Coordinates of C-alpha atoms in Angstrom, one line a residue:
X1414 CA 3.5 -9.5 -17.0
X1415 CA 4.1 -9.6 -13.3
X1416 CA 3.8 -6.2 -11.7
X1417 CA 5.3 -5.1 -8.4
X1418 CA 4.5 -1.9 -6.6
X1419 CA 6.4 -0.5 -3.6
X1420 CA 5.9 3.0 -2.4
X1421 CA 8.8 4.1 -0.2
X1422 CA 9.0 7.0 2.2
X1423 CA 12.4 8.6 2.8
X1424 CA 14.0 8.8 6.2
X1425 CA 12.2 11.9 7.2
X1426 CA 10.0 9.5 9.3
X1427 CA 13.0 8.8 11.6
X1428 CA 12.9 10.7 14.8
X1429 CA 16.0 11.1 17.0
X1430 CA 17.9 8.8 14.7
X1431 CA 15.7 5.9 15.8
X1432 CA 13.7 4.0 13.1
X1433 CA 9.9 4.1 13.6
X1434 CA 8.6 1.1 15.5
X1435 CA 7.7 -2.2 13.8
X1436 CA 4.2 -2.2 12.3
X1437 CA 1.5 -3.0 14.7
X1438 CA -0.7 -5.4 12.8
X1439 CA -4.1 -6.8 13.7
X1440 CA -3.5 -10.5 14.2
X1441 CA -5.5 -12.8 11.9
X1442 CA -7.4 -14.0 15.0
X1443 CA -9.0 -10.5 15.1
X1444 CA -11.4 -11.7 12.4
X1445 CA -11.0 -15.5 12.3
X1446 CA -13.9 -16.2 14.6
X1447 CA -16.2 -13.5 13.4
X1448 CA -15.7 -13.1 9.7
X1449 CA -16.3 -16.8 9.0
X1450 CA -19.8 -16.2 10.2
X1451 CA -20.3 -13.0 8.2
X1452 CA -19.8 -14.0 4.6
X1453 CA -19.9 -16.9 2.2
X1454 CA -16.1 -16.9 1.7
X1455 CA -13.0 -18.9 2.7
X1456 CA -12.7 -17.3 6.2
X1457 CA -9.0 -18.1 6.6
X1458 CA -8.0 -16.2 3.4
X1459 CA -10.3 -13.3 3.8
X1460 CA -9.7 -12.9 7.5
X1461 CA -6.0 -12.4 6.9
X1462 CA -6.7 -10.0 4.0
X1463 CA -9.3 -8.2 6.2
X1464 CA -6.9 -7.8 9.1
X1465 CA -4.2 -6.2 7.0
X1466 CA -6.6 -3.7 5.4
X1467 CA -7.9 -2.6 8.8
X1468 CA -4.5 -1.2 9.4
X1469 CA -4.7 1.2 6.5
X1470 CA -8.1 2.7 7.5
X1471 CA -8.4 6.1 9.1
X1472 CA -9.2 6.1 12.8
X1473 CA -12.7 7.4 12.4
X1474 CA -13.6 4.9 9.7
X1475 CA -12.0 2.1 11.7
X1476 CA -14.1 2.9 14.8
X1477 CA -17.3 2.8 12.8
X1478 CA -16.3 -0.6 11.4
X1479 CA -15.4 -1.9 14.8
X1480 CA -18.8 -0.8 16.2
X1481 CA -20.4 -2.7 13.3
X1482 CA -18.3 -5.8 14.1
X1483 CA -19.4 -5.8 17.7
X1484 CA -23.1 -5.3 16.8
X1485 CA -23.0 -8.0 14.2
X1486 CA -21.2 -10.4 16.6
X1487 CA -23.9 -9.9 19.2
X1488 CA -26.6 -10.5 16.6
X1489 CA -25.0 -13.8 15.6
X1490 CA -24.6 -14.9 19.2
X1491 CA -28.3 -14.3 19.9
X1492 CA -29.4 -16.1 16.7
X1493 CA -31.0 -19.6 16.9
X1494 CA -27.8 -21.0 15.6
X1495 CA -26.1 -20.2 18.9
X1496 CA -28.8 -19.2 21.4
X1497 CA -26.7 -17.0 23.7
X1498 CA -29.2 -14.8 25.5
X1499 CA -26.9 -12.1 26.8
X1500 CA -23.8 -12.1 24.6
X1501 CA -21.1 -9.5 24.9
X1502 CA -18.7 -9.1 22.1
X1503 CA -15.8 -6.8 22.9
X1504 CA -12.8 -5.5 20.9
X1505 CA -9.9 -4.8 23.2
X1506 CA -6.2 -4.1 23.2
X1507 CA -4.2 -7.3 23.7
X1508 CA -1.6 -5.4 25.7
X1509 CA -0.2 -1.9 25.9
X1510 CA 3.1 -2.7 24.3
X1511 CA 2.0 -4.5 21.1
X1512 CA -1.2 -2.6 20.7
X1513 CA -2.6 -5.5 18.8
X1514 CA -6.3 -5.8 18.7
X1515 CA -8.4 -8.9 19.1
X1516 CA -12.1 -9.7 19.5
X1517 CA -13.2 -11.2 22.8
X1518 CA -16.4 -13.2 23.3
X1519 CA -17.7 -13.5 26.8
X1520 CA -19.8 -16.6 26.8
X1521 CA -19.9 -19.9 28.6
X1522 CA -19.1 -21.9 25.5
X1523 CA -17.4 -21.4 22.1
X1524 CA -20.4 -20.5 20.0
X1525 CA -18.4 -19.6 16.9
X1526 CA -16.8 -22.9 16.3
X1527 CA -18.7 -23.8 13.1
X1528 CA -19.5 -21.7 10.1
X1529 CA -23.2 -21.1 9.5
X1530 CA -24.3 -21.1 5.8
X1531 CA -25.6 -18.1 3.8
X1532 CA -24.7 -15.4 6.3
X1533 CA -23.8 -11.9 4.9
X1534 CA -23.1 -8.6 6.4
X1535 CA -22.6 -4.9 5.5
X1536 CA -19.2 -5.0 7.1
X1537 CA -17.7 -7.0 4.2
X1538 CA -19.1 -4.4 1.8
X1539 CA -17.6 -1.6 3.7
X1540 CA -14.1 -3.2 3.6
X1541 CA -14.6 -4.1 -0.1
X1542 CA -15.4 -0.5 -1.0
X1543 CA -12.4 0.7 0.9
X1544 CA -10.1 -1.6 -0.9
X1545 CA -11.5 -0.6 -4.3
X1546 CA -10.9 3.1 -3.4
X1547 CA -7.3 2.4 -2.6
X1548 CA -6.8 0.4 -5.8
X1549 CA -8.2 3.4 -7.8
X1550 CA -5.5 5.5 -6.1
X1551 CA -2.8 3.0 -7.0
X1552 CA -4.0 2.9 -10.6
X1553 CA -3.9 6.7 -10.8
X1554 CA -0.3 6.8 -9.5
X1555 CA 0.8 4.1 -12.0
X1556 CA -0.9 5.9 -14.8
X1557 CA 1.8 8.6 -14.5
X1558 CA 4.3 6.1 -16.0
X1559 CA 2.4 6.2 -19.3
X1560 CA 1.5 9.9 -19.2
X1561 CA 3.9 12.3 -21.2
X1562 CA 3.0 15.1 -18.7
X1563 CA 5.2 13.2 -16.2
X1564 CA 8.5 13.0 -18.2
X1565 CA 10.4 11.9 -15.1
X1566 CA 8.0 9.0 -14.4
X1567 CA 8.3 6.9 -17.5
X1568 CA 9.0 3.2 -17.9
X1569 CA 12.7 2.4 -18.3
X1570 CA 14.1 -1.0 -19.5
X1571 CA 16.7 -2.5 -17.3
X1572 CA 19.8 -4.4 -18.5
X1573 CA 19.7 -7.1 -16.0
X1574 CA 22.9 -8.8 -17.1
X1575 CA 24.9 -5.5 -16.7
X1576 CA 23.4 -4.9 -13.3
X1577 CA 24.2 -8.4 -12.1
X1578 CA 20.6 -9.3 -11.5
X1579 CA 21.0 -12.9 -12.8
X1580 CA 17.5 -13.4 -14.2
X1581 CA 16.2 -17.0 -14.3
X1582 CA 13.0 -17.8 -16.1
X1583 CA 11.8 -21.4 -16.5
X1584 CA 8.7 -22.4 -18.4
X1585 CA 6.9 -25.7 -17.6
X1586 CA 4.2 -26.6 -20.0
X1587 CA 1.7 -28.9 -18.4
X1588 CA 1.9 -31.5 -21.1
X1589 CA 5.6 -31.9 -20.4
X1590 CA 5.4 -31.9 -16.6
X1591 CA 8.8 -32.2 -15.1
X1592 CA 10.6 -30.7 -18.1
X1593 CA 11.3 -27.0 -18.3
X1594 CA 12.6 -24.5 -20.9
X1595 CA 14.9 -21.7 -19.8
X1596 CA 13.6 -18.5 -21.5
X1597 CA 14.5 -14.8 -21.5
X1598 CA 12.5 -12.3 -19.5
X1599 CA 12.5 -8.5 -19.4
X1600 CA 12.2 -5.9 -16.6
X1601 CA 11.0 -2.3 -16.6
X1602 CA 10.9 0.2 -13.8
X1603 CA 9.1 3.5 -13.3
X1604 CA 9.5 5.9 -10.4
X1605 CA 6.6 8.2 -9.7
X1606 CA 7.2 11.0 -7.1
X1607 CA 4.4 12.3 -4.9
X1608 CA 1.7 10.5 -3.0
X1609 CA -1.2 11.1 -0.7
X1610 CA -1.3 14.1 1.6
X1611 CA 1.6 15.7 -0.4
X1612 CA 4.2 13.7 1.6
X1613 CA 7.7 13.2 0.4
X1614 CA 7.0 9.9 -1.2
X1615 CA 8.1 7.9 -4.2
X1616 CA 6.2 5.0 -5.9
X1617 CA 8.5 2.4 -7.5
X1618 CA 6.8 0.2 -10.1
X1619 CA 8.5 -2.9 -11.5
X1620 CA 7.2 -5.0 -14.4
X1621 CA 8.6 -8.4 -15.3
X1622 CA 7.7 -10.2 -18.5
X1623 CA 6.2 -11.0 -20.9
X1624 CA 4.9 -14.5 -20.3
X1625 CA 3.3 -16.6 -23.0
X1626 CA 1.8 -19.9 -22.3
X1627 CA -0.7 -22.4 -23.8
X1628 CA -3.1 -22.4 -20.8
X1629 CA -4.2 -25.5 -19.0
X1630 CA -2.0 -24.8 -15.9
X1631 CA 1.4 -23.9 -17.5
X1632 CA 4.0 -22.8 -14.9
X1633 CA 6.1 -19.7 -15.2
X1634 CA 8.9 -19.6 -12.6
X1635 CA 11.1 -16.5 -12.3
X1636 CA 13.9 -15.4 -10.0
X1637 CA 15.7 -12.1 -10.2
X1638 CA 18.5 -10.9 -7.8
X1639 CA 19.3 -7.3 -6.8
X1640 CA 15.9 -5.9 -7.8
X1641 CA 16.0 -2.1 -8.5
X1642 CA 15.0 0.0 -5.5
X1643 CA 15.2 3.6 -4.3
X1644 CA 18.5 4.3 -2.6
X1645 CA 17.5 7.1 -0.4
X1646 CA 19.4 5.9 2.6
X1647 CA 16.8 5.2 5.2
X1648 CA 13.5 4.4 3.6
X1649 CA 10.3 2.6 4.5
X1650 CA 8.1 0.4 2.3
X1651 CA 4.6 1.6 3.1
X1652 CA 2.6 -0.6 0.7
X1653 CA 3.0 -3.4 -1.8
X1654 CA 1.2 -4.8 -4.9
X1655 CA 2.3 -8.1 -6.4
X1656 CA -0.1 -9.0 -9.2
X1657 CA -0.3 -10.5 -12.7
X1658 CA -1.3 -8.0 -15.3
X1659 CA -2.1 -7.9 -19.1
X1660 CA 0.1 -6.0 -21.5
X1661 CA -1.9 -2.9 -21.0
X1662 CA -1.7 -3.1 -17.2
X1663 CA -5.1 -4.6 -16.4
X1664 CA -4.9 -6.6 -13.2
X1665 CA -5.7 -10.3 -13.6
X1666 CA -7.6 -12.3 -11.0
X1667 CA -7.9 -16.0 -10.6
X1668 CA -9.1 -17.3 -13.0
X1669 CA -7.4 -16.8 -15.5
X1670 CA -4.0 -16.6 -13.7
X1671 CA -3.1 -18.1 -10.4
X1672 CA -0.2 -16.5 -8.6
X1673 CA 1.2 -19.6 -6.9
X1674 CA 3.5 -17.3 -4.9
X1675 CA 5.4 -14.1 -5.1
X1676 CA 8.2 -13.6 -2.6
X1677 CA 10.0 -10.3 -2.1
X1678 CA 13.1 -11.2 -0.1
X1679 CA 15.5 -8.9 1.6
X1680 CA 19.1 -10.0 2.2
X1681 CA 18.1 -13.6 2.0
X1682 CA 15.1 -13.3 4.4
X1683 CA 12.3 -14.8 2.4
X1684 CA 8.7 -13.7 2.7
X1685 CA 9.7 -10.2 3.8
X1686 CA 6.7 -9.3 1.6
X1687 CA 4.7 -11.9 -0.3
X1688 CA 1.5 -12.6 -2.2
X1689 CA -0.2 -15.9 -3.0
X1690 CA -3.1 -17.2 -5.1
X1691 CA -5.4 -16.9 -2.1
X1692 CA -4.6 -13.2 -1.8
X1693 CA -7.5 -12.5 -4.1
X1694 CA -10.7 -12.0 -2.2
X1695 CA -14.3 -12.5 -3.3
X1696 CA -15.7 -9.6 -5.3
X1697 CA -17.7 -8.6 -2.2
X1698 CA -14.5 -8.1 -0.3
X1699 CA -12.6 -6.3 -3.0
X1700 CA -11.5 -9.0 -5.6
X1701 CA -8.2 -8.1 -7.1
X1702 CA -7.9 -5.0 -5.0
X1703 CA -6.8 -7.4 -2.2
X1704 CA -3.4 -7.7 -4.0
X1705 CA -2.7 -4.1 -2.7
X1706 CA -1.6 -4.0 0.9
X1707 CA -0.9 -0.8 2.8
X1708 CA 0.6 -0.3 6.2
X1709 CA -1.1 2.0 8.6
X1710 CA -0.5 5.7 8.3
X1711 CA 3.0 6.6 9.6
X1712 CA 4.3 3.0 9.6
X1713 CA 6.5 1.1 7.1
X1714 CA 9.0 -1.7 6.7
X1715 CA 12.5 -0.4 7.2
X1716 CA 15.0 -0.7 4.4
X1717 CA 18.7 0.3 4.7
X1718 CA 20.7 1.6 1.8
X1719 CA 22.8 -1.6 1.4
X1720 CA 19.8 -4.0 1.6
X1721 CA 19.5 -6.2 -1.5
X1722 CA 16.2 -7.4 -2.7
X1723 CA 15.5 -10.7 -4.5
X1724 CA 12.2 -11.5 -6.3
X1725 CA 11.0 -15.0 -7.0
X1726 CA 7.6 -16.1 -8.1
X1727 CA 5.5 -18.7 -10.0
X1728 CA 2.5 -18.0 -12.1
X1729 CA 0.1 -20.7 -13.3
X1730 CA -1.7 -20.0 -16.5

């Protein structure tokens, strides 16, 4: 099964009939130079994951983490690897309008060009723990869909042909590379009301599947038009979760399943939301919890009532 998760917040977040501003994200460069020296991980993958999750932290927790980043950065610069006697690592606002945050290193040369080996830090553990906490929250919300105490939040099968969703599922066994078999695929949705801080919030879960392969890098390619969504007029997507799951909902990492790509397209604009195989972090940094991405409190991606959503993805077994 492929599981999608998109909590949406109704238009109460609109003030004076003006949508809330675009999400201020930490650019990947915020961690690119520093994180590669902090953990034995692929720094490109994890720095992008890391930057997104910083947006979801509370201000107090974020300040503590930023202080740790500065402290660790200065320690690295003073180490024999770099030999900077008086380093100064600063975190600053890039400009007042964007509010984006970057790290700035004041040194005569670029000491962080290469990745030293076997370097670890408590910062990665802090972020990993934060991600796992958020995943626990997500799992608790999704559990409502299987709980009879929430009769209005149960899985509902969708007739995709009647709803003009035009499902396409192609199965490519590795031993017949180049040939594919069109197969049928099902779709279920569940809407769970509620959310953190008792806000007027709805969580929309979508499951696509099942998928059966022989392993050895089989390909499962799916495209679905007009994906079900909340039609509350103005709404905002405040988080997303695209992940392969077992029949009982257990989230699968890689191995055994590689999410080649998952694209959540709005009105033909691809990659409006997406997830890829490298979205899974090391266990230290959260593992499969990195599939869950949340926007910062009070922000979201704006959806209009007439917007149409298309889903396309490839899973490798």
